[in-house]
């Protein structure tokens, strides 16, 4: 499903080039769940952005569902995202001037799909929000907003679901509800799930776990923070 080989990401910043991903090899089997853990700044969100076709790798091969993303132009990447990927962000990323149902219907409308409102309503009802359809994000609790975001991520029936700290802004009980909904949606549709989290319990619920350390991936436990900063200093010099 996901097959990355020697993937590098370098971005320009004011301070010069930043080498964010440093040779990632990563395979995820179809229909499985994988957690991605690691220190802040280690490159987890960047890796998700590459797999979701939001960011382009500087070097290496990124195959997702048989598509080589490094060969795609912007239009092809947009189509890939629309048809195959659902993304849930830590901070919900809902559009404040649109109601819950409008937010969820939006990806379908952008794709020119039929029955956008109807399908949005179904998804929201499945997630227990049938009586919140016309609420604006500002009128919803954090947990409700994240359920709207989950409904939006699922509305195009993605084969790949990317979740970047989906419980990061929620209290533990609400977070647990979101996790429950996320996994049941994943299982019901045999979606491939890639989940970034700082929560060890949540990470352990996934079939496999990958650890990111300073732009590199391995299956070994994360090394202590003091060693990491030592190496970062060595890398920079
Ligand atoms: N557009 C950008 N330009 C330059 N550097 C960037 C850019 N985006 C991210 N970075 C840098 O890349 C590194 C990895 O960032 P990333 O957001 O992938 O980390 P992360 O593991 O998701 O961290 P967190 O757990 O805090 O969300 C960081 O050092 C960050 O400062
Ligand atoms: Mg991040």
Coordinates of N, CA and C and ligand atoms in Angstrom, one line a residue:
X1 N 0.8 -1.2 0.0 CA 0.0 0.0 0.0 C 0.9 1.3 0.0
X2 N 1.8 1.3 1.0 CA 2.7 2.4 1.0 C 4.1 1.8 0.9
X3 N 4.9 2.4 0.0 CA 6.3 1.9 -0.2 C 7.2 3.0 -0.5
X4 N 8.0 3.4 0.5 CA 8.9 4.5 0.4 C 10.3 4.0 0.4
X5 N 11.1 4.5 -0.5 CA 12.5 4.1 -0.6 C 13.4 5.3 -0.7
X6 N 14.3 5.4 0.3 CA 15.3 6.4 0.4 C 14.8 7.8 0.1
X7 N 13.7 8.1 0.9 CA 13.1 9.4 0.7 C 13.8 10.5 1.5
X8 N 14.1 11.6 0.8 CA 14.6 12.8 1.5 C 13.7 14.0 1.3
X9 N 13.7 14.8 2.3 CA 13.0 16.1 2.1 C 13.9 17.2 2.6
X10 N 14.1 18.1 1.7 CA 14.9 19.4 2.1 C 14.0 20.5 1.7
X11 N 13.9 21.5 2.7 CA 13.1 22.7 2.4 C 14.0 23.9 2.6
X12 N 13.7 24.9 1.9 CA 14.4 26.2 2.1 C 13.7 26.9 3.2
X13 N 14.5 27.5 4.1 CA 14.0 28.4 5.1 C 14.9 29.6 5.1
X14 N 14.5 30.6 5.9 CA 15.4 31.8 5.9 C 16.8 31.6 6.4
X15 N 16.9 30.5 7.3 CA 18.2 30.2 7.8 C 19.0 29.3 6.8
X16 N 18.4 29.0 5.7 CA 19.1 28.1 4.7 C 18.3 26.8 4.5
X17 N 19.0 25.9 3.9 CA 18.3 24.6 3.6 C 18.2 23.8 4.9
X18 N 17.0 23.2 5.1 CA 16.7 22.3 6.2 C 16.5 20.9 5.7
X19 N 17.4 20.0 6.2 CA 17.2 18.6 5.8 C 16.3 17.9 6.7
X20 N 15.0 17.7 6.4 CA 14.0 17.2 7.3 C 13.9 15.7 7.3
X21 N 13.8 15.1 6.2 CA 13.8 13.6 6.1 C 15.1 13.2 5.4
X22 N 15.7 12.2 6.1 CA 17.1 11.8 5.7 C 17.2 10.4 5.2
X23 N 16.5 10.0 4.2 CA 16.6 8.6 3.7 C 15.6 7.6 4.4
X24 N 14.3 7.8 4.1 CA 13.3 7.0 4.8 C 13.0 5.8 3.9
X25 N 13.0 4.6 4.5 CA 12.5 3.4 3.9 C 11.3 3.0 4.7
X26 N 10.2 2.8 4.1 CA 9.0 2.6 4.9 C 7.9 1.8 4.1
X27 N 7.4 0.7 4.7 CA 6.4 -0.1 4.0 C 5.2 -0.2 5.0
X28 N 4.0 0.0 4.4 CA 2.8 -0.3 5.2 C 1.9 -1.2 4.4
X29 N 1.4 -2.3 4.9 CA 0.5 -3.2 4.2 C -0.9 -2.6 4.2
X30 N -1.6 -2.9 3.1 CA -2.9 -2.5 2.9 C -3.9 -3.0 4.0
X31 N -4.7 -2.1 4.5 CA -5.7 -2.4 5.5 C -5.2 -2.5 6.9
X32 N -3.9 -2.2 7.1 CA -3.4 -2.2 8.5 C -3.3 -0.8 9.1
X33 N -3.1 -0.8 10.4 CA -2.9 0.5 11.1 C -1.4 0.5 11.6
X34 N -0.8 1.7 11.4 CA 0.5 1.9 11.9 C 0.6 3.2 12.6
X35 N 1.3 3.2 13.8 CA 1.5 4.4 14.5 C 2.9 5.0 14.2
X36 N 3.0 6.3 14.2 CA 4.3 6.9 14.0 C 4.5 7.8 15.2
X37 N 5.6 7.5 15.9 CA 5.9 8.2 17.1 C 7.3 8.8 17.0
X38 N 7.6 9.7 17.9 CA 8.9 10.3 17.8 C 8.9 11.7 18.4
X39 N 10.0 12.3 18.7 CA 10.1 13.6 19.4 C 9.6 14.7 18.5
X40 N 9.2 15.8 19.1 CA 8.8 17.0 18.3 C 9.9 17.4 17.4
X41 N 9.5 17.7 16.2 CA 10.5 18.2 15.2 C 11.2 17.0 14.5
X42 N 10.9 15.8 14.8 CA 11.7 14.7 14.2 C 11.2 14.4 12.7
X43 N 10.1 14.9 12.3 CA 9.7 14.8 10.9 C 8.4 14.0 10.7
X44 N 7.6 13.8 11.7 CA 6.4 12.9 11.5 C 5.4 13.6 10.6
X45 N 5.1 14.8 10.9 CA 4.1 15.5 10.0 C 4.6 15.7 8.6
X46 N 5.9 15.9 8.5 CA 6.5 16.0 7.1 C 6.3 14.7 6.4
X47 N 6.5 13.6 7.0 CA 6.4 12.3 6.4 C 4.9 12.0 6.0
X48 N 4.0 12.4 6.8 CA 2.6 12.3 6.5 C 2.2 13.1 5.3
X49 N 2.8 14.3 5.2 CA 2.5 15.2 4.1 C 3.1 14.6 2.8
X50 N 4.2 13.9 2.8 CA 4.7 13.3 1.6 C 3.9 12.1 1.2
X51 N 3.4 11.3 2.2 CA 2.6 10.1 1.8 C 1.2 10.6 1.3
X52 N 0.7 11.7 1.9 CA -0.6 12.2 1.5 C -0.6 13.0 0.2
X53 N 0.6 13.2 -0.4 CA 0.7 13.9 -1.7 C 0.5 15.4 -1.5
X54 N 0.8 15.9 -0.3 CA 0.7 17.4 0.0 C 2.1 18.0 -0.2
X55 N 3.1 17.3 0.1 CA 4.5 17.8 0.0 C 5.2 16.8 -1.0
X56 N 6.1 17.4 -1.8 CA 6.9 16.5 -2.7 C 8.2 16.2 -2.1
X57 N 8.6 14.9 -2.2 CA 9.9 14.5 -1.8 C 11.0 15.1 -2.6
X58 N 12.1 15.5 -2.0 CA 13.2 16.1 -2.8 C 13.9 15.0 -3.6
X59 N 13.9 13.8 -3.0 CA 14.6 12.6 -3.6 C 14.0 11.4 -3.1
X60 N 14.1 10.3 -3.9 CA 13.6 9.0 -3.5 C 12.3 8.6 -4.1
X61 N 11.8 7.4 -3.8 CA 10.6 6.9 -4.4 C 9.5 6.9 -3.4
X62 N 8.3 7.4 -3.7 CA 7.1 7.4 -2.9 C 6.0 6.7 -3.6
X63 N 5.7 5.4 -3.4 CA 4.6 4.7 -4.0 C 3.5 4.5 -3.0
X64 N 2.3 5.0 -3.4 CA 1.1 4.9 -2.5 C 0.0 4.3 -3.4
X65 N -0.5 3.2 -3.0 CA -1.6 2.6 -3.8 C -1.2 2.5 -5.3
X66 N 0.0 2.1 -5.6 CA 0.4 1.9 -6.9 C 0.8 3.2 -7.7
X67 N 0.7 4.3 -7.1 CA 1.0 5.6 -7.8 C 2.3 6.1 -7.3
X68 N 3.2 6.4 -8.2 CA 4.5 7.0 -7.9 C 4.3 8.5 -7.8
X69 N 4.3 9.0 -6.5 CA 3.9 10.4 -6.3 C 5.0 11.3 -6.8
X70 N 6.2 10.9 -6.8 CA 7.3 11.8 -7.3 C 7.2 12.1 -8.8
X71 N 6.4 11.2 -9.5 CA 6.2 11.5 -10.9 C 5.0 12.3 -11.2
X72 N 4.2 12.7 -10.2 CA 2.9 13.4 -10.4 C 3.1 14.9 -10.5
X73 N 2.4 15.5 -11.3 CA 2.3 17.0 -11.3 C 1.3 17.4 -10.3
X74 N 1.1 18.8 -10.1 CA 0.2 19.3 -9.1 C -1.2 18.8 -9.3
X75 N -1.7 18.8 -10.5 CA -3.1 18.3 -10.8 C -3.3 16.9 -10.4
X76 N -2.3 16.1 -10.8 CA -2.4 14.6 -10.5 C -2.3 14.4 -9.0
X77 N -1.5 15.2 -8.3 CA -1.5 15.0 -6.8 C -2.8 15.4 -6.2
X78 N -3.4 16.5 -6.7 CA -4.7 17.0 -6.2 C -5.8 15.9 -6.4
X79 N -5.7 15.2 -7.5 CA -6.7 14.2 -7.8 C -6.4 13.0 -6.9
X80 N -5.2 12.6 -6.7 CA -4.8 11.5 -5.8 C -5.3 11.8 -4.4
X81 N -5.1 13.0 -3.9 CA -5.6 13.3 -2.6 C -7.1 13.2 -2.5
X82 N -7.8 13.8 -3.5 CA -9.2 13.8 -3.5 C -9.8 12.4 -3.5
X83 N -9.3 11.6 -4.3 CA -9.9 10.3 -4.5 C -9.5 9.2 -3.5
X84 N -8.3 9.4 -2.9 CA -7.8 8.2 -2.2 C -7.4 8.5 -0.7
X85 N -7.3 9.8 -0.4 CA -6.7 10.1 1.0 C -7.7 10.9 1.8
X86 N -7.8 10.5 3.1 CA -8.5 11.3 4.1 C -7.5 11.8 5.1
X87 N -7.5 13.1 5.5 CA -6.5 13.6 6.5 C -7.2 14.2 7.7
X88 N -6.8 13.9 8.8 CA -7.3 14.5 10.1 C -6.1 15.2 10.7
X89 N -6.2 16.5 11.0 CA -5.2 17.3 11.5 C -5.4 17.5 13.0
X90 N -4.3 17.8 13.7 CA -4.4 18.0 15.2 C -5.4 19.1 15.5
X91 N -5.3 20.2 14.7 CA -6.1 21.4 15.1 C -7.4 21.5 14.3
X92 N -7.9 20.3 13.8 CA -9.2 20.2 13.1 C -9.3 20.8 11.7
X93 N -8.7 22.0 11.5 CA -8.7 22.6 10.2 C -10.1 22.7 9.5
X94 N -11.1 23.0 10.3 CA -12.4 23.2 9.7 C -12.5 24.7 9.3
X95 N -13.4 24.9 8.3 CA -13.6 26.2 7.8 C -14.6 26.9 8.6
X96 N -14.2 28.0 9.3 CA -15.1 28.6 10.4 C -16.4 29.2 9.9
X97 N -16.4 29.6 8.6 CA -17.6 30.2 8.0 C -18.5 29.2 7.4
X98 N -18.2 27.9 7.5 CA -19.1 26.9 6.9 C -19.6 26.0 8.1
X99 N -20.9 25.6 7.9 CA -21.5 24.7 8.9 C -20.8 23.3 8.9
X100 N -21.2 22.5 9.9 CA -20.6 21.1 9.9 C -20.9 20.4 8.6
X101 N -22.1 20.4 8.2 CA -22.5 19.7 6.9 C -21.8 20.2 5.7
X102 N -21.6 21.6 5.7 CA -20.9 22.2 4.5 C -19.4 21.8 4.6
X103 N -18.8 21.8 5.7 CA -17.4 21.4 5.9 C -17.2 20.0 5.4
X104 N -18.1 19.1 5.7 CA -18.0 17.7 5.4 C -18.3 17.4 3.9
X105 N -19.2 18.2 3.3 CA -19.6 18.0 1.9 C -18.5 18.6 1.0
X106 N -17.7 19.5 1.5 CA -16.8 20.3 0.7 C -15.9 19.4 -0.2
X107 N -15.2 18.4 0.3 CA -14.3 17.6 -0.5 C -15.1 16.9 -1.7
X108 N -16.3 16.5 -1.4 CA -17.1 15.9 -2.5 C -17.5 16.9 -3.5
X109 N -17.9 18.1 -3.1 CA -18.2 19.2 -4.0 C -17.1 19.6 -4.9
X110 N -15.9 19.7 -4.2 CA -14.7 20.0 -5.0 C -14.4 18.9 -6.1
X111 N -14.7 17.7 -5.7 CA -14.5 16.6 -6.7 C -15.6 16.4 -7.7
X112 N -16.7 17.3 -7.5 CA -17.8 17.2 -8.5 C -18.7 16.0 -8.2
X113 N -18.6 15.4 -7.0 CA -19.3 14.2 -6.7 C -20.8 14.5 -6.5
X114 N -21.6 13.4 -6.7 CA -23.1 13.6 -6.6 C -23.5 13.4 -5.1
X115 N -24.6 13.9 -4.8 CA -25.2 13.7 -3.4 C -24.3 14.1 -2.3
X116 N -23.6 15.2 -2.5 CA -22.6 15.7 -1.5 C -23.2 15.9 -0.1
X117 N -24.3 16.7 -0.1 CA -25.0 17.0 1.2 C -25.5 15.7 1.9
X118 N -26.1 14.8 1.1 CA -26.7 13.6 1.6 C -25.6 12.7 2.2
X119 N -24.5 12.6 1.5 CA -23.4 11.7 2.0 C -22.8 12.4 3.3
X120 N -22.7 13.7 3.3 CA -22.1 14.4 4.4 C -23.0 14.2 5.6
X121 N -24.3 14.3 5.4 CA -25.3 14.0 6.5 C -25.1 12.6 7.1
X122 N -25.0 11.6 6.2 CA -24.9 10.2 6.6 C -23.6 10.1 7.5
X123 N -22.5 10.6 7.0 CA -21.2 10.5 7.8 C -21.4 11.1 9.2
X124 N -21.9 12.3 9.2 CA -22.1 13.0 10.5 C -23.0 12.3 11.4
X125 N -24.1 11.7 10.9 CA -25.0 10.9 11.7 C -24.3 9.7 12.3
X126 N -23.5 9.0 11.4 CA -22.7 7.9 11.9 C -21.9 8.2 13.1
X127 N -21.4 9.4 13.1 CA -20.5 9.9 14.2 C -21.2 10.6 15.3
X128 N -22.5 10.4 15.3 CA -23.3 11.0 16.4 C -23.6 12.5 16.3
X129 N -23.5 13.0 15.1 CA -23.7 14.5 15.0 C -24.9 14.9 14.2
X130 N -25.9 14.0 14.2 CA -27.1 14.3 13.4 C -27.8 15.6 13.8
X131 N -27.7 16.0 15.0 CA -28.3 17.2 15.5 C -27.4 18.4 15.6
X132 N -26.2 18.3 14.9 CA -25.3 19.4 14.9 C -25.0 19.8 13.4
X133 N -25.8 19.4 12.5 CA -25.4 19.6 11.0 C -25.2 21.1 10.7
X134 N -26.0 22.0 11.2 CA -25.9 23.4 10.8 C -25.2 24.2 11.8
X135 N -24.5 23.6 12.7 CA -23.7 24.4 13.7 C -22.4 24.8 13.0
X136 N -21.9 26.0 13.3 CA -20.6 26.4 12.8 C -19.5 25.8 13.8
X137 N -18.3 25.6 13.3 CA -17.2 25.1 14.2 C -17.2 25.8 15.5
X138 N -17.3 27.1 15.5 CA -17.3 27.9 16.7 C -18.4 27.6 17.7
X139 N -19.4 26.9 17.2 CA -20.5 26.5 18.1 C -20.4 25.0 18.5
X140 N -19.3 24.4 18.2 CA -19.1 23.0 18.5 C -18.0 22.8 19.6
X141 N -18.1 21.8 20.4 CA -17.0 21.5 21.3 C -15.8 20.9 20.5
X142 N -14.6 20.9 21.2 CA -13.4 20.3 20.6 C -13.7 18.9 20.0
X143 N -14.3 18.1 20.8 CA -14.6 16.7 20.4 C -15.5 16.6 19.2
X144 N -16.5 17.5 19.2 CA -17.5 17.5 18.1 C -16.8 18.0 16.9
X145 N -15.9 19.0 17.0 CA -15.2 19.5 15.8 C -14.3 18.4 15.3
X146 N -13.7 17.6 16.2 CA -12.8 16.6 15.7 C -13.6 15.5 15.0
X147 N -14.9 15.3 15.5 CA -15.7 14.3 14.8 C -16.2 14.8 13.4
X148 N -16.4 16.1 13.3 CA -16.7 16.7 12.0 C -15.5 16.5 11.1
X149 N -14.3 16.7 11.6 CA -13.1 16.5 10.8 C -12.9 15.1 10.4
X150 N -13.3 14.2 11.3 CA -13.2 12.7 10.9 C -14.2 12.4 9.8
X151 N -15.5 13.0 10.0 CA -16.5 12.8 8.9 C -16.0 13.3 7.6
X152 N -15.3 14.4 7.6 CA -14.8 15.0 6.4 C -13.7 14.2 5.8
X153 N -12.9 13.6 6.6 CA -11.8 12.8 6.1 C -12.3 11.5 5.5
X154 N -13.5 11.0 6.0 CA -14.1 9.7 5.5 C -15.1 9.9 4.4
X155 N -15.5 11.1 4.1 CA -16.6 11.3 3.2 C -16.3 10.8 1.8
X156 N -15.1 10.8 1.4 CA -14.7 10.4 0.0 C -14.3 8.9 0.0
X157 N -14.6 8.2 1.1 CA -14.3 6.7 1.2 C -12.8 6.5 0.8
X158 N -11.9 7.1 1.6 CA -10.5 7.0 1.2 C -10.0 5.6 1.5
X159 N -8.9 5.2 0.7 CA -8.3 3.9 1.0 C -7.2 4.2 2.0
X160 N -6.8 5.4 2.2 CA -5.7 5.8 3.1 C -6.2 6.9 4.0
X161 N -6.1 6.6 5.3 CA -6.5 7.6 6.3 C -5.2 8.1 7.1
X162 N -4.9 9.4 7.0 CA -3.8 9.9 7.7 C -4.3 10.8 8.9
X163 N -3.8 10.5 10.1 CA -4.3 11.2 11.2 C -3.1 11.8 12.0
X164 N -3.0 13.1 12.1 CA -1.9 13.7 12.8 C -2.3 14.2 14.2
X165 N -1.9 13.4 15.2 CA -2.3 13.7 16.5 C -3.8 14.0 16.7
X166 N -4.7 13.1 16.3 CA -6.1 13.4 16.3 C -6.7 13.7 17.7
X167 N -6.0 13.3 18.7 CA -6.5 13.5 20.1 C -5.7 14.6 20.8
X168 N -4.8 15.2 20.1 CA -3.8 16.1 20.8 C -4.5 17.3 21.5
X169 N -5.6 17.8 21.0 CA -6.3 18.9 21.6 C -7.5 18.6 22.5
X170 N -7.6 17.3 22.8 CA -8.8 16.8 23.4 C -8.5 16.3 24.8
X171 N -9.5 16.4 25.7 CA -9.3 15.8 27.0 C -9.3 14.2 26.8
X172 N -8.9 13.5 27.9 CA -8.6 12.1 27.6 C -9.9 11.3 27.3
X173 N -11.0 11.7 27.9 CA -12.3 10.9 27.6 C -12.8 11.2 26.2
X174 N -12.8 12.4 25.8 CA -13.2 12.8 24.4 C -12.2 12.2 23.4
X175 N -10.9 12.2 23.8 CA -9.9 11.6 22.9 C -10.1 10.1 22.7
X176 N -10.5 9.4 23.8 CA -10.8 8.0 23.7 C -12.0 7.7 22.8
X177 N -13.0 8.6 22.8 CA -14.1 8.4 21.9 C -13.7 8.6 20.5
X178 N -12.9 9.6 20.2 CA -12.4 9.8 18.8 C -11.6 8.6 18.3
X179 N -10.7 8.1 19.2 CA -9.9 6.9 18.9 C -10.8 5.7 18.5
X180 N -11.8 5.5 19.4 CA -12.8 4.4 19.1 C -13.5 4.6 17.7
X181 N -13.9 5.8 17.4 CA -14.5 6.1 16.1 C -13.6 5.9 15.0
X182 N -12.4 6.4 15.2 CA -11.3 6.3 14.2 C -11.0 4.8 13.8
X183 N -10.8 4.0 14.8 CA -10.5 2.6 14.6 C -11.7 1.8 14.1
X184 N -12.9 2.2 14.5 CA -14.1 1.4 14.0 C -14.3 1.8 12.5
X185 N -14.1 3.1 12.2 CA -14.2 3.5 10.8 C -13.2 2.8 9.9
X186 N -11.9 2.7 10.5 CA -10.8 2.0 9.8 C -11.1 0.5 9.5
X187 N -11.6 -0.1 10.6 CA -11.9 -1.6 10.4 C -13.1 -1.8 9.5
X188 N -14.1 -1.0 9.6 CA -15.4 -1.2 8.8 C -15.0 -1.1 7.3
X189 N -14.1 -0.3 7.0 CA -13.8 -0.1 5.5 C -12.5 -0.7 5.1
X190 N -11.8 -1.4 6.0 CA -10.4 -1.9 5.7 C -9.5 -0.8 5.2
X191 N -9.6 0.4 5.7 CA -8.8 1.5 5.3 C -7.4 1.3 5.9
X192 N -6.4 1.7 5.2 CA -5.1 1.8 5.8 C -4.9 3.0 6.6
X193 N -4.5 2.8 7.8 CA -4.4 4.0 8.8 C -3.0 4.3 9.2
X194 N -2.6 5.5 9.0 CA -1.3 5.9 9.5 C -1.5 7.1 10.5
X195 N -1.1 6.8 11.7 CA -1.5 7.7 12.9 C -0.3 8.2 13.6
X196 N -0.1 9.6 13.6 CA 0.9 10.2 14.4 C 0.4 10.5 15.8
X197 N 1.1 10.1 16.8 CA 0.7 10.4 18.2 C 1.8 10.5 19.1
X198 N 1.6 11.2 20.2 CA 2.6 11.2 21.3 C 2.1 10.3 22.4
X199 N 0.9 9.7 22.2 CA 0.3 8.9 23.3 C 0.7 7.4 23.1
X200 N 1.4 6.9 24.0 CA 2.0 5.5 23.9 C 0.8 4.5 23.9
X201 N -0.2 4.7 24.7 CA -1.3 3.8 24.7 C -2.0 3.7 23.3
X202 N -2.2 4.9 22.8 CA -2.8 5.0 21.4 C -1.9 4.3 20.4
X203 N -0.6 4.6 20.5 CA 0.3 4.0 19.5 C 0.3 2.4 19.6
X204 N 0.1 1.9 20.8 CA 0.1 0.4 21.0 C -1.2 -0.2 20.4
X205 N -2.2 0.6 20.2 CA -3.5 0.0 19.6 C -3.3 -0.3 18.1
X206 N -2.3 0.2 17.5 CA -2.0 0.0 16.1 C -1.3 -1.4 15.9
X207 N -1.5 -1.9 14.6 CA -0.8 -3.2 14.3 C 0.7 -3.1 14.4
X208 N 1.2 -2.0 13.9 CA 2.7 -1.8 13.9 C 3.0 -0.4 14.3
X209 N 4.2 -0.2 14.7 CA 4.7 1.0 15.3 C 6.0 1.4 14.6
X210 N 6.1 2.6 14.2 CA 7.4 3.1 13.6 C 7.8 4.3 14.4
X211 N 9.1 4.4 14.6 CA 9.7 5.4 15.5 C 10.6 6.3 14.6
X212 N 10.3 7.6 14.7 CA 11.0 8.6 13.9 C 12.0 9.3 14.8
X213 N 13.3 9.4 14.4 CA 14.3 10.1 15.2 C 15.1 10.9 14.2
X214 N 15.1 12.2 14.4 CA 15.8 13.2 13.6 C 15.8 12.8 12.1
X215 N 14.6 12.7 11.6 CA 14.4 12.5 10.1 C 14.7 11.1 9.6
X216 N 14.9 10.2 10.6 CA 15.1 8.8 10.2 C 14.1 7.9 10.9
X217 N 13.8 6.8 10.2 CA 12.8 5.9 10.8 C 13.5 4.6 11.2
X218 N 13.1 4.1 12.4 CA 13.5 2.7 12.7 C 12.5 2.1 13.6
X219 N 12.7 0.8 13.8 CA 11.7 0.1 14.7 C 12.2 0.0 16.1
X220 N 13.4 0.5 16.3 CA 14.0 0.5 17.7 C 13.3 1.6 18.6
X221 N 13.4 1.4 19.9 CA 12.8 2.4 20.8 C 13.6 3.7 20.6
X222 N 12.9 4.8 20.9 CA 13.6 6.1 20.7 C 14.7 6.2 21.7
X223 N 15.8 6.9 21.3 CA 16.9 7.1 22.2 C 16.6 8.3 23.1
X224 N 17.4 8.3 24.2 CA 17.1 9.5 25.2 C 17.3 10.8 24.5
X225 N 16.6 11.8 25.0 CA 16.6 13.1 24.4 C 18.0 13.8 24.4
X226 N 18.8 13.5 25.4 CA 20.1 14.1 25.5 C 21.0 13.6 24.4
X227 N 20.9 12.3 24.0 CA 21.7 11.8 22.9 C 21.3 12.4 21.6
X228 N 20.0 12.6 21.5 CA 19.4 13.2 20.3 C 20.0 14.6 20.0
X229 N 20.0 15.4 21.1 CA 20.4 16.8 20.9 C 21.9 16.8 20.6
X230 N 22.7 15.8 21.2 CA 24.1 15.8 20.9 C 24.3 15.5 19.4
X231 N 23.5 14.6 18.9 CA 23.7 14.2 17.5 C 23.3 15.4 16.6
X232 N 22.2 16.1 17.0 CA 21.7 17.2 16.2 C 22.8 18.3 16.1
X233 N 23.5 18.5 17.2 CA 24.6 19.4 17.2 C 25.7 19.0 16.3
X234 N 26.0 17.7 16.3 CA 27.1 17.1 15.5 C 26.7 17.3 14.0
X235 N 25.4 17.0 13.7 CA 24.9 17.1 12.3 C 25.0 18.5 11.8
X236 N 24.8 19.5 12.7 CA 24.7 20.9 12.2 C 26.1 21.4 12.0
X237 N 27.2 20.8 12.6 CA 28.5 21.4 12.4 C 29.2 20.9 11.2
Ligands
LIG1 N1 8.1 24.6 5.6 C1 9.2 24.3 6.4 N2 10.4 24.9 6.1 C2 11.5 24.7 6.8 N3 11.5 23.8 7.8 C3 10.4 23.1 8.1 C4 9.2 23.3 7.4 N4 8.2 22.5 7.9 C5 8.8 21.9 8.9 N5 10.1 22.2 9.1 C6 11.1 21.6 10.0 O1 11.2 20.3 9.8 C7 11.3 19.6 11.0 C8 10.3 18.5 11.1 O2 9.0 19.1 11.3 P1 7.7 18.2 11.5 O3 6.5 19.1 11.5 O4 7.6 17.1 10.4 O5 8.0 17.5 12.9 P2 7.0 16.6 13.8 O6 7.8 15.4 14.1 O7 5.7 16.5 13.2 O8 6.9 17.5 15.1 P3 5.7 17.7 16.2 O9 5.6 16.4 17.0 O10 6.1 18.9 17.0 O11 4.4 17.9 15.4 C9 11.2 20.6 12.1 O12 12.5 20.9 12.6 C10 10.6 21.8 11.5 O13 11.1 23.0 12.0
LIG2 MG1 3.8 17.3 13.7

